[in-house]
Amino acid sequence: LQPRRGGPKNLPIAEVYIDDDETKAKAKPRLVILGGGWGGVALLKDLNPDDYNVTVISPANYFLFTPMLPSATVGTLELRSLVEPIRRILSRVNGHFIRAKAEDVEFSHKLVEVSQLDHKGKEVRFYVPYDKLVIAVGSATNPHGVKGLENAFFLKDINDARMIRNKVIQNLELACLPTTSDDERKRLLSFVVSGGGPTGVEFAAELYDLLNEDLTRHFPRLLRNEISVHIIQSRGHILNTYDETVSKYAEERFARDQVEVLTNSRVKEVLPDKIIFSQKQEDGSVITKELPIGFCLWSTGVSPTALSQKLAKKLGDSQTNRHALETDTHLRLNGAPLGDVYAIGDCSTVQNNVADSIVSFLRKLAWSRGIEPETLQLHFSDWRTVAQDVKKRFPQAVSHLKRLDKLFFEFDKDQSGTLDFGELRELLNQIDNKLTSLPATAQRAHQQGQYLAHKFNKMAKISDAMLANDIRDGDLDAAVYKAFEYRHLGSLAYIGNSAVFDLGEGWSMAGGLWAVYAWRSVYFAQSVSFRTRSLMAMDWMKRGLFGRDLVA
Ligand code: FAD
Ligand code: MG
Ligand code: MG
Ligand code: MG
Ligand code: MG
């Protein structure tokens, strides 16, 4: 049976993925999900099994438990323990899986253009039709325009972790050969991490653990002081989006462990055997430096995927953010037909109108004082309260809080010590421009996927009645369900057998290894099957008993 062709490019249309369950009176809407990562899987886990025809399109046929990826690179965990087959997850909702890449979306035809290589290695393209589309394609590595990244390693998926693991082991083995010179051995054992965010920091910590715990045992020829681990960070501190106490703790810990942290440093080029970077000195001058490298990890933040960039461009003026696809507070893609297309997770950002939220806060403040909002004069202490509220609701603002203090004085143009309404409005506009992005975390993607599942479940129940009531052109999303609100549950980083938590609102703490696993069990319970949890538990037990497997 040849598939029907159609759409703007006259490609085959993949209608085979639709269940036609004739016992059902109404046809189920076709829900297509792009991506089987944190966002997509959270949606699948909470979706009612019978309400939609579900199809997931992704080049990877597994869900990857990314928080544990740094451990997998050094053999603390087995790689296969971190993945779960998408088809397994899909079976609960009787969904379909297409292992392919989404290339484009034809919004007015409701078609996703998909590509894959066939058995001859030739690219094939086809369309997948949808009634509702969820874009959850995640993000790409940010090259920052640096030369020589082909000489660096990345840590995004399971293959990256495998390659890193092999490289680290290979370097250790080469370093042990009697024919390896002293200089060459030093280079082979120089591990450089570019990027002082959570991924880079955790990898450095895992590597350090490996070098300390297993090396003396299995590589007695290598001297501990020949090995070096360096972190190159462009900002003044590592973990700079975390609470200050957290980033201090991490730096002190690394200082004690002899992991070198190079701050205010920008990588210029990665060569096969060395890395060149510039470092800003305390007197403001900039010096160019270099380090020999046996291995370099590039983990300096994320940028949009090719698909996200293409769609943003296509939607023109309705997409103004260069870093992510913008949605409204109901997670609907701005500029696409209302209620057809949603975007969640790392690929997206919510226009959350911080300013609106502050205005309503101010209004309450004014009323509690028995005055009209327009006549409110805001003192600095009031502003601190407002800033606390902003920080709580928009935790990505945490690192900007100090700036929020400064802004008060900057916008108090007449230096009266208070802000009047006009001054406030200008200040709010500036904040709005600065604080519209949500953190690129599993936590956020998970919450957004869950949010959509609950909303879609409700829509499936309610939409017939609503349509009958003739509000067909109304805003169904807003009518059936609340807007998305992000709840910051804190962030965690693993630093050499201990964990630091940033719980927001100035709460932070550090704990031992138990804390790492206790915290992560929150993720486990939500997102990972019993199968995966058991595999990880066995890996940890094995490592405790026998050490890591250093084979490649
Ligand atoms: P992803 O989980 O990245 O999923 C994207 C999916 O889309 C993948 O299945 C991909 O194959 C697929 N895809 C890509 N392109 C296409 C396309 N064109 N068509 C179809 N499918 C496509 N977050 C935390 O909160 N805590 C942590 O401890 C933590 N640790 C991390 C450690 C590492 C090493 C990394 C890399 C990330 C970590 N993160 C952590 C971040 C977290 O993994 C991401 O924020 C999260 O994965 C985002 O979920 P997502 O669904 O948006 O994207
Ligand atoms: Mg996803
Ligand atoms: Mg993932
Ligand atoms: Mg992590
Ligand atoms: Mg990602």
Coordinates of C-alpha atoms and ligand atoms in Angstrom, one line a residue:
L1 CA 0.0 0.0 0.0
Q2 CA 1.6 3.3 -1.1
P3 CA 1.1 6.2 1.3
R4 CA -0.8 9.2 0.0
R5 CA 1.4 12.1 -1.0
G6 CA 0.8 15.8 -0.2
G7 CA 1.7 18.9 1.6
P8 CA 3.8 21.8 0.2
K9 CA 6.6 19.4 -0.9
N10 CA 4.4 16.6 -2.1
L11 CA 6.0 14.1 0.2
P12 CA 4.6 10.8 1.4
I13 CA 2.3 11.3 4.4
A14 CA 2.7 8.8 7.2
E15 CA -0.9 8.0 8.1
V16 CA -0.1 4.4 9.0
Y17 CA 0.7 5.6 12.5
I18 CA -3.0 6.4 13.2
D19 CA -5.0 3.8 15.1
D20 CA -8.4 3.5 13.6
D21 CA -10.3 2.1 16.4
E22 CA -13.7 1.7 14.8
T23 CA -15.4 0.9 18.1
K24 CA -14.7 4.5 19.2
A25 CA -17.4 6.9 18.0
K26 CA -15.1 9.9 17.8
A27 CA -11.7 9.9 16.2
K28 CA -8.9 10.5 18.7
P29 CA -6.8 13.6 18.1
R30 CA -3.3 12.9 16.8
L31 CA -0.7 14.0 19.3
V32 CA 2.8 14.1 17.9
I33 CA 5.8 14.6 20.3
L34 CA 9.2 15.6 18.9
G35 CA 11.9 14.3 21.2
G36 CA 12.1 11.6 23.8
G37 CA 14.0 13.4 26.5
W38 CA 12.9 14.8 29.9
G39 CA 10.1 16.9 28.5
G40 CA 8.6 14.4 26.1
V41 CA 8.8 11.5 28.6
A42 CA 7.3 13.4 31.5
L43 CA 4.3 14.1 29.2
L44 CA 4.1 10.4 28.2
K45 CA 4.2 9.2 31.8
D46 CA 1.1 11.3 32.9
L47 CA -1.0 11.1 29.7
N48 CA -4.3 9.2 29.9
P49 CA -3.8 6.0 27.8
D50 CA -7.0 6.3 25.7
D51 CA -7.5 9.9 24.8
Y52 CA -4.9 10.5 22.0
N53 CA -3.2 8.8 19.1
V54 CA 0.3 9.3 20.3
T55 CA 3.4 9.3 18.1
V56 CA 7.0 10.1 19.3
I57 CA 9.6 11.2 16.7
S58 CA 13.2 11.2 17.8
P59 CA 16.6 10.2 16.4
A60 CA 17.3 8.4 19.7
N61 CA 15.2 5.4 20.6
Y62 CA 15.9 5.8 24.3
F63 CA 15.3 8.2 27.1
L64 CA 18.6 9.3 28.7
F65 CA 18.8 10.0 32.4
T66 CA 21.2 13.0 32.0
P67 CA 21.9 13.9 35.7
M68 CA 23.9 10.7 36.0
L69 CA 25.8 11.0 32.7
P70 CA 28.9 12.5 34.3
S71 CA 29.2 9.4 36.5
A72 CA 28.9 7.1 33.5
T73 CA 31.9 8.7 31.8
V74 CA 34.3 7.4 34.4
G75 CA 32.6 4.0 34.9
T76 CA 30.9 4.7 38.2
L77 CA 27.7 3.7 36.4
E78 CA 27.1 1.4 33.4
L79 CA 26.0 3.4 30.4
R80 CA 23.0 1.0 29.8
S81 CA 21.7 1.7 33.3
L82 CA 21.1 5.3 32.3
V83 CA 18.8 4.7 29.4
E84 CA 15.3 3.4 29.0
P85 CA 13.8 2.4 25.6
I86 CA 11.2 4.9 24.4
R87 CA 9.0 2.1 22.9
R88 CA 8.8 0.7 26.4
I89 CA 7.6 4.0 27.8
L90 CA 5.2 4.3 24.9
S91 CA 3.5 1.0 25.4
R92 CA 1.3 2.4 28.3
V93 CA -0.4 4.8 25.9
N94 CA -0.3 2.4 22.9
G95 CA 1.8 5.0 21.1
H96 CA 3.9 4.8 18.0
F97 CA 7.6 5.5 17.6
I98 CA 9.4 6.9 14.5
R99 CA 13.2 6.8 14.8
A100 CA 13.9 9.9 12.7
K101 CA 14.7 13.6 12.9
A102 CA 12.1 16.4 12.6
E103 CA 13.4 18.8 10.0
D104 CA 10.6 21.3 9.7
V105 CA 6.9 22.0 10.6
E106 CA 4.3 23.2 8.1
F107 CA 2.0 25.0 10.6
S108 CA -0.8 25.7 8.2
H109 CA -1.0 22.1 6.9
K110 CA -0.3 20.5 10.4
L111 CA 2.5 18.4 9.1
V112 CA 5.9 17.6 10.5
E113 CA 8.6 17.1 7.9
V114 CA 10.8 14.2 9.0
S115 CA 14.1 12.7 7.7
Q116 CA 15.9 9.5 8.1
L117 CA 18.6 7.5 6.3
D118 CA 17.2 4.3 4.6
H119 CA 19.0 0.9 4.4
K120 CA 21.2 2.2 1.6
G121 CA 22.3 5.3 3.5
K122 CA 20.1 7.5 1.3
E123 CA 18.1 10.2 3.0
V124 CA 14.3 9.7 2.9
R125 CA 11.8 12.4 3.8
F126 CA 8.1 12.2 4.7
Y127 CA 5.4 14.1 6.6
V128 CA 3.7 13.1 9.8
P129 CA 0.3 14.8 10.3
Y130 CA -0.8 16.1 13.7
D131 CA -3.7 17.7 15.5
K132 CA -1.5 18.7 18.4
L133 CA 2.2 19.0 18.2
V134 CA 4.7 19.2 21.2
I135 CA 8.2 20.3 20.4
A136 CA 10.6 19.0 23.0
V137 CA 13.8 18.6 21.1
G138 CA 16.2 19.9 23.8
S139 CA 19.3 21.9 23.0
A140 CA 22.7 21.7 21.2
T141 CA 26.2 22.4 22.5
N142 CA 27.2 26.0 22.3
P143 CA 30.5 26.3 20.3
H144 CA 30.8 30.1 21.2
G145 CA 32.7 30.4 17.9
V146 CA 35.8 28.8 19.3
K147 CA 38.3 27.2 16.9
G148 CA 39.4 23.6 17.1
L149 CA 36.4 22.1 18.9
E150 CA 36.9 18.9 16.8
N151 CA 39.8 18.3 19.3
A152 CA 37.4 18.5 22.3
F153 CA 34.8 16.1 23.7
F154 CA 31.2 16.9 24.5
L155 CA 28.9 15.4 27.0
K156 CA 25.3 15.3 25.7
D157 CA 24.4 11.7 25.0
I158 CA 25.4 8.2 25.6
N159 CA 27.8 8.0 22.8
D160 CA 29.7 11.1 24.1
A161 CA 30.0 9.4 27.5
R162 CA 31.3 6.2 25.8
M163 CA 33.9 8.1 23.8
I164 CA 35.1 10.1 26.9
R165 CA 35.4 6.9 28.9
N166 CA 37.5 5.2 26.2
K167 CA 39.7 8.3 25.8
V168 CA 40.4 8.6 29.6
I169 CA 41.3 4.9 29.8
Q170 CA 43.4 5.1 26.7
N171 CA 45.4 8.0 28.1
L172 CA 46.0 6.2 31.3
E173 CA 47.2 3.1 29.5
L174 CA 49.5 5.1 27.2
A175 CA 50.9 7.0 30.1
C176 CA 52.1 3.7 31.6
L177 CA 54.1 2.6 28.6
P178 CA 57.9 2.6 29.2
T179 CA 58.4 4.4 25.9
T180 CA 56.4 7.4 27.0
S181 CA 58.5 10.4 27.8
D182 CA 58.0 12.4 31.0
D183 CA 56.6 15.4 29.1
E184 CA 54.3 13.3 27.1
R185 CA 53.0 11.5 30.2
K186 CA 52.3 14.9 31.8
R187 CA 50.3 15.9 28.8
L188 CA 48.4 12.6 28.6
L189 CA 47.4 13.1 32.2
S190 CA 46.3 16.7 31.9
F191 CA 42.5 16.8 31.9
V192 CA 40.9 20.2 31.0
V193 CA 37.3 21.0 31.5
S194 CA 36.0 24.1 29.7
G195 CA 33.0 25.5 31.4
G196 CA 32.3 25.9 35.1
G197 CA 28.6 25.1 35.1
P198 CA 27.1 22.0 36.8
T199 CA 28.1 19.5 34.0
G200 CA 31.7 20.6 33.9
V201 CA 32.0 20.7 37.6
E202 CA 30.5 17.3 38.1
F203 CA 32.6 15.8 35.4
A204 CA 35.7 17.2 37.0
A205 CA 34.7 15.9 40.4
E206 CA 33.9 12.4 39.0
L207 CA 37.3 12.4 37.2
Y208 CA 39.0 13.4 40.4
D209 CA 37.3 10.6 42.3
L210 CA 38.4 8.1 39.7
L211 CA 42.0 9.3 39.7
N212 CA 42.2 9.1 43.5
E213 CA 40.2 6.0 44.2
D214 CA 41.1 3.6 41.5
L215 CA 44.3 4.8 40.0
T216 CA 46.7 4.0 42.8
R217 CA 45.2 0.6 42.9
H218 CA 45.2 -0.3 39.2
F219 CA 47.8 2.0 37.7
P220 CA 50.7 1.8 40.3
R221 CA 53.2 3.1 37.7
L222 CA 51.4 6.5 37.6
L223 CA 52.2 9.0 40.2
R224 CA 49.4 11.0 41.6
N225 CA 51.3 14.3 41.1
E226 CA 51.7 13.7 37.4
I227 CA 48.0 14.0 37.0
S228 CA 46.2 17.3 36.7
V229 CA 42.6 18.4 36.4
H230 CA 41.8 22.0 35.4
I231 CA 38.5 23.9 35.0
I232 CA 38.5 26.9 32.7
Q233 CA 35.6 29.3 33.5
S234 CA 34.8 32.6 31.8
R235 CA 33.1 34.1 34.8
G236 CA 34.5 35.1 38.2
H237 CA 33.2 31.9 39.9
I238 CA 32.3 28.4 39.0
L239 CA 28.6 27.4 39.4
N240 CA 27.9 31.1 39.1
T241 CA 24.1 30.6 38.6
Y242 CA 24.0 29.0 42.1
D243 CA 23.8 30.6 45.5
E244 CA 27.1 32.2 46.4
T245 CA 27.7 29.8 49.3
V246 CA 27.4 26.9 46.9
S247 CA 29.9 28.3 44.5
K248 CA 32.3 29.1 47.4
Y249 CA 32.0 25.6 48.8
A250 CA 32.8 24.1 45.4
E251 CA 35.8 26.3 44.9
E252 CA 37.2 25.5 48.3
R253 CA 36.6 21.9 47.8
F254 CA 38.5 21.9 44.5
A255 CA 41.3 24.0 46.0
R256 CA 41.8 21.3 48.7
D257 CA 41.6 18.5 46.1
Q258 CA 44.1 20.2 43.8
V259 CA 41.7 20.6 41.0
E260 CA 42.8 23.9 39.4
V261 CA 40.1 26.4 38.8
L262 CA 41.0 29.1 36.3
T263 CA 38.4 31.9 36.4
N264 CA 37.9 35.0 34.2
S265 CA 39.3 32.9 31.4
R266 CA 38.2 32.5 27.8
V267 CA 39.2 29.7 25.6
K268 CA 40.5 30.9 22.2
E269 CA 41.5 27.7 20.5
V270 CA 41.7 24.0 21.2
L271 CA 44.6 22.3 19.5
P272 CA 45.3 18.5 19.5
D273 CA 47.8 18.8 22.3
K274 CA 47.2 22.1 24.0
I275 CA 44.5 24.6 24.8
I276 CA 45.0 28.4 24.4
F277 CA 43.0 30.8 26.6
S278 CA 43.1 34.4 27.7
Q279 CA 42.8 35.3 31.4
K280 CA 41.8 38.6 32.8
Q281 CA 44.1 39.7 35.6
E282 CA 43.2 41.7 38.7
D283 CA 44.6 44.9 37.3
G284 CA 42.4 44.5 34.3
S285 CA 45.0 43.4 31.8
V286 CA 44.5 40.3 29.8
I287 CA 47.2 37.6 29.4
T288 CA 47.2 34.7 26.9
K289 CA 48.0 31.4 28.5
E290 CA 48.2 27.7 27.4
L291 CA 47.9 24.3 29.0
P292 CA 48.9 20.9 27.6
I293 CA 45.9 18.7 27.1
G294 CA 45.5 14.9 27.0
F295 CA 41.8 15.4 27.1
C296 CA 39.4 18.4 26.9
L297 CA 35.7 18.5 27.7
W298 CA 33.7 21.3 26.2
S299 CA 30.7 22.1 28.3
T300 CA 30.1 25.8 28.1
G301 CA 26.3 26.0 28.0
V302 CA 23.6 25.3 25.4
S303 CA 22.3 26.8 22.2
P304 CA 19.2 26.1 20.1
T305 CA 19.1 23.1 17.8
A306 CA 18.9 23.5 14.0
L307 CA 15.1 22.7 14.1
S308 CA 14.5 25.4 16.8
Q309 CA 16.4 28.0 14.8
K310 CA 14.5 27.1 11.6
L311 CA 11.1 27.4 13.3
A312 CA 11.9 30.6 15.1
K313 CA 13.0 32.1 11.8
K314 CA 9.8 30.9 10.1
L315 CA 7.6 32.5 12.8
G316 CA 9.3 35.8 12.3
D317 CA 8.3 38.7 14.6
S318 CA 6.4 36.5 17.0
Q319 CA 9.7 35.0 18.0
T320 CA 12.1 37.5 19.5
N321 CA 14.4 35.4 21.7
R322 CA 17.6 34.3 20.0
H323 CA 18.2 31.5 22.5
A324 CA 15.0 29.5 22.6
L325 CA 11.5 29.1 21.1
E326 CA 9.1 31.5 22.9
T327 CA 5.8 30.3 24.2
D328 CA 3.0 32.0 26.1
T329 CA 2.2 31.0 29.7
H330 CA 0.1 28.1 28.4
L331 CA 3.2 26.8 26.7
R332 CA 1.8 27.4 23.2
L333 CA 4.4 28.3 20.6
N334 CA 4.1 32.0 19.9
G335 CA 3.2 32.7 16.3
A336 CA 1.8 29.2 15.5
P337 CA -2.0 28.7 15.2
L338 CA -3.4 28.9 18.7
G339 CA -3.7 25.6 20.5
D340 CA -1.9 23.5 17.8
V341 CA 1.7 23.7 18.8
Y342 CA 3.4 23.6 22.2
A343 CA 7.1 23.8 23.1
I344 CA 8.6 22.5 26.4
G345 CA 12.0 21.9 28.0
D346 CA 15.4 23.2 26.9
C347 CA 14.3 24.2 23.5
S348 CA 11.7 26.7 24.9
T349 CA 11.3 29.7 27.1
V350 CA 8.1 31.1 28.6
Q351 CA 7.3 34.7 28.2
N352 CA 6.3 35.0 31.8
N353 CA 5.8 38.7 32.2
V354 CA 7.8 39.3 35.3
A355 CA 6.6 42.9 35.1
D356 CA 2.9 41.9 35.3
S357 CA 3.6 39.8 38.3
I358 CA 5.4 42.6 40.1
V359 CA 2.7 45.1 39.3
S360 CA 0.1 42.9 40.8
F361 CA 2.3 42.5 43.9
L362 CA 2.7 46.3 44.1
R363 CA -1.0 46.7 43.8
K364 CA -1.6 44.5 46.8
L365 CA 1.1 46.3 48.7
A366 CA -0.6 49.7 48.0
W367 CA -4.0 48.4 49.0
S368 CA -2.7 46.9 52.2
R369 CA -1.6 50.4 53.0
G370 CA -4.9 51.9 52.1
I371 CA -3.6 53.9 49.1
E372 CA -4.1 53.9 45.4
P373 CA -1.3 52.0 43.5
E374 CA -0.6 55.1 41.3
T375 CA 0.3 57.1 44.4
L376 CA 2.6 54.5 45.8
Q377 CA 6.1 55.6 46.7
L378 CA 8.4 52.6 46.9
H379 CA 11.2 52.7 49.5
F380 CA 14.3 50.7 49.2
S381 CA 13.1 48.3 52.0
D382 CA 9.9 47.7 50.0
W383 CA 12.0 47.1 46.9
R384 CA 13.9 44.4 48.8
T385 CA 10.6 42.7 49.6
V386 CA 9.6 42.9 45.9
A387 CA 13.0 41.6 44.9
Q388 CA 12.5 38.6 47.3
D389 CA 9.2 37.9 45.7
V390 CA 10.8 38.0 42.2
K391 CA 13.6 35.7 43.4
K392 CA 11.1 33.2 44.7
R393 CA 8.9 33.1 41.7
F394 CA 11.6 33.5 39.1
P395 CA 14.6 31.6 40.5
Q396 CA 16.6 32.2 37.4
A397 CA 16.7 35.8 38.7
V398 CA 18.7 34.6 41.7
S399 CA 22.1 35.6 40.2
H400 CA 20.6 38.9 39.2
L401 CA 19.4 39.8 42.7
K402 CA 22.4 42.0 43.5
R403 CA 21.7 43.8 40.3
L404 CA 18.1 44.2 41.4
D405 CA 19.4 46.2 44.4
K406 CA 21.5 48.4 42.2
L407 CA 18.6 49.0 39.8
F408 CA 16.7 50.7 42.5
F409 CA 19.2 53.5 42.8
E410 CA 19.8 53.6 39.1
F411 CA 16.1 54.2 38.4
D412 CA 15.6 56.7 41.3
K413 CA 16.3 59.5 38.8
D414 CA 15.4 62.4 41.2
Q415 CA 17.4 60.7 44.0
S416 CA 14.5 61.0 46.4
G417 CA 15.1 57.7 48.0
T418 CA 11.8 56.4 46.7
L419 CA 10.5 55.2 43.3
D420 CA 7.4 56.7 42.0
F421 CA 5.1 54.9 39.5
G422 CA 6.8 56.3 36.4
E423 CA 10.3 55.3 37.6
L424 CA 9.0 51.9 38.6
R425 CA 7.5 51.2 35.1
E426 CA 10.8 51.8 33.5
L427 CA 12.6 49.6 35.9
L428 CA 10.1 46.8 35.3
N429 CA 10.5 47.0 31.6
Q430 CA 14.2 46.5 32.0
I431 CA 13.7 43.5 34.3
D432 CA 11.2 41.9 31.9
N433 CA 13.8 42.0 29.2
K434 CA 16.5 40.4 31.4
L435 CA 14.5 37.7 33.1
T436 CA 12.4 35.9 30.6
S437 CA 14.4 32.7 30.4
L438 CA 13.8 29.6 32.6
P439 CA 16.7 27.3 33.6
A440 CA 17.7 24.6 31.1
T441 CA 17.2 21.7 33.6
A442 CA 15.6 18.3 33.7
Q443 CA 13.5 19.7 36.6
R444 CA 11.9 22.4 34.3
A445 CA 11.4 20.1 31.3
H446 CA 9.8 17.5 33.6
Q447 CA 7.4 20.0 35.1
Q448 CA 6.4 21.3 31.7
G449 CA 5.8 17.8 30.3
Q450 CA 3.6 17.0 33.3
Y451 CA 1.7 20.2 32.9
L452 CA 0.9 19.4 29.3
A453 CA -0.2 15.9 30.2
H454 CA -2.6 17.1 32.8
K455 CA -4.0 19.8 30.5
F456 CA -4.3 17.4 27.5
N457 CA -6.1 14.9 29.8
K458 CA -8.5 17.6 30.8
M459 CA -9.0 18.8 27.3
A460 CA -9.9 15.4 26.0
K461 CA -12.7 15.2 28.6
I462 CA -14.0 18.7 28.2
S463 CA -13.6 19.8 24.7
D464 CA -16.8 18.2 23.3
A465 CA -18.9 20.0 25.8
M466 CA -17.1 23.3 25.2
L467 CA -17.5 23.0 21.5
A468 CA -21.2 22.3 21.9
N469 CA -21.4 25.5 23.9
D470 CA -20.1 27.2 20.8
I471 CA -16.8 28.6 22.1
R472 CA -15.0 27.0 19.3
D473 CA -12.9 30.0 18.6
G474 CA -12.3 30.8 22.2
D475 CA -9.2 30.2 24.1
L476 CA -9.6 26.5 25.0
D477 CA -6.3 26.2 26.9
A478 CA -7.1 29.2 29.1
A479 CA -10.7 28.0 29.6
V480 CA -9.8 24.5 30.8
Y481 CA -6.5 24.8 32.6
K482 CA -4.4 27.2 34.5
A483 CA -1.2 28.8 33.2
F484 CA 2.1 27.1 33.7
E485 CA 4.0 28.1 36.8
Y486 CA 7.5 26.9 37.4
R487 CA 8.3 25.7 40.9
H488 CA 12.0 25.8 41.7
L489 CA 12.8 22.7 43.8
G490 CA 16.4 23.6 44.1
S491 CA 19.5 22.6 42.2
L492 CA 22.2 20.2 43.0
A493 CA 25.8 19.7 42.0
Y494 CA 28.0 16.8 42.8
I495 CA 31.5 17.7 44.0
G496 CA 33.9 15.0 45.0
N497 CA 31.9 12.6 47.2
S498 CA 29.6 15.3 48.4
A499 CA 26.8 17.4 47.1
V500 CA 25.8 21.0 47.3
F501 CA 22.2 22.0 47.2
D502 CA 20.9 25.4 46.2
L503 CA 17.3 25.4 47.4
G504 CA 16.6 29.0 46.4
E505 CA 15.7 31.9 48.7
G506 CA 19.2 31.9 50.2
W507 CA 18.9 28.3 51.4
S508 CA 21.8 26.1 50.6
M509 CA 23.6 23.2 52.2
A510 CA 26.3 20.7 51.6
G511 CA 26.1 17.0 52.4
G512 CA 27.9 13.7 51.9
L513 CA 27.4 11.1 49.3
W514 CA 24.1 10.0 50.9
A515 CA 22.7 13.4 50.1
V516 CA 23.6 13.0 46.4
Y517 CA 21.6 9.9 46.2
A518 CA 18.8 11.0 48.4
W519 CA 18.3 14.0 46.3
R520 CA 18.5 12.2 43.1
S521 CA 16.0 9.6 44.3
V522 CA 13.4 12.4 43.8
Y523 CA 14.2 12.3 40.1
F524 CA 14.2 8.5 40.1
A525 CA 10.8 8.2 41.6
Q526 CA 9.4 10.5 39.1
S527 CA 11.0 9.6 35.9
V528 CA 12.7 6.3 35.9
S529 CA 11.3 2.9 35.8
F530 CA 11.9 0.2 38.4
R531 CA 14.2 -1.5 35.8
T532 CA 16.5 1.5 35.6
R533 CA 16.5 2.1 39.3
S534 CA 17.5 -1.5 39.9
L535 CA 20.3 -1.4 37.4
M536 CA 21.8 1.8 39.0
A537 CA 21.6 0.3 42.4
M538 CA 23.5 -2.8 41.2
D539 CA 26.1 -0.6 39.6
W540 CA 26.7 1.3 42.8
M541 CA 26.9 -1.9 44.8
K542 CA 29.4 -3.3 42.3
R543 CA 31.5 -0.3 42.4
G544 CA 31.5 -0.3 46.2
L545 CA 32.7 -3.9 46.2
F546 CA 35.0 -4.1 43.2
G547 CA 35.8 -0.6 42.1
R548 CA 35.2 0.8 38.6
D549 CA 35.6 -1.3 35.5
L550 CA 38.4 0.4 33.6
V551 CA 38.2 -1.5 30.3
A552 CA 37.6 0.0 26.9
Ligands
FAD1 P1 16.4 16.5 26.1 O1 16.2 15.7 27.4 O2 17.7 16.8 25.7 O3 15.6 15.7 25.0 C1 15.6 16.1 23.7 C2 15.1 15.0 22.8 O4 14.9 15.4 21.5 C3 16.2 13.8 22.7 O5 15.5 12.6 22.7 C4 16.7 14.1 21.3 O6 17.2 12.9 20.7 C5 15.5 14.6 20.6 N1 15.8 15.4 19.4 C6 16.8 16.3 19.1 N2 16.6 16.9 17.9 C7 15.5 16.4 17.4 C8 14.8 16.5 16.1 N3 15.2 17.4 15.2 N4 13.7 15.8 15.9 C9 13.2 15.0 16.9 N5 13.8 14.8 18.0 C10 14.9 15.4 18.3 N6 19.3 18.9 34.6 C11 19.0 18.8 35.9 O7 17.9 19.3 36.3 N7 19.8 18.2 36.9 C12 21.0 17.7 36.5 O8 21.7 17.1 37.4 C13 21.4 17.7 35.2 N8 22.5 17.1 34.8 C14 22.9 17.1 33.4 C15 24.1 16.5 33.1 C16 24.4 16.5 31.7 C17 25.7 15.8 31.3 C18 23.6 17.1 30.7 C19 24.0 17.1 29.3 C20 22.4 17.7 31.1 C21 22.1 17.8 32.5 N9 20.9 18.4 32.9 C22 20.5 18.3 34.2 C23 20.0 19.1 32.0 C24 18.9 18.3 31.5 O9 19.4 17.1 30.9 C25 18.1 19.0 30.4 O10 17.7 20.2 30.9 C26 16.9 18.2 29.9 O11 17.4 17.0 29.3 C27 16.0 19.0 29.0 O12 15.0 18.1 28.6 P2 14.4 18.3 27.1 O13 13.2 17.3 27.0 O14 14.1 19.7 26.8 O15 15.6 17.8 26.2
MG2 MG 12.1 16.0 25.5
MG3 MG 17.5 13.6 27.7
MG4 MG 23.8 17.0 37.4
MG5 MG 19.3 18.8 26.8

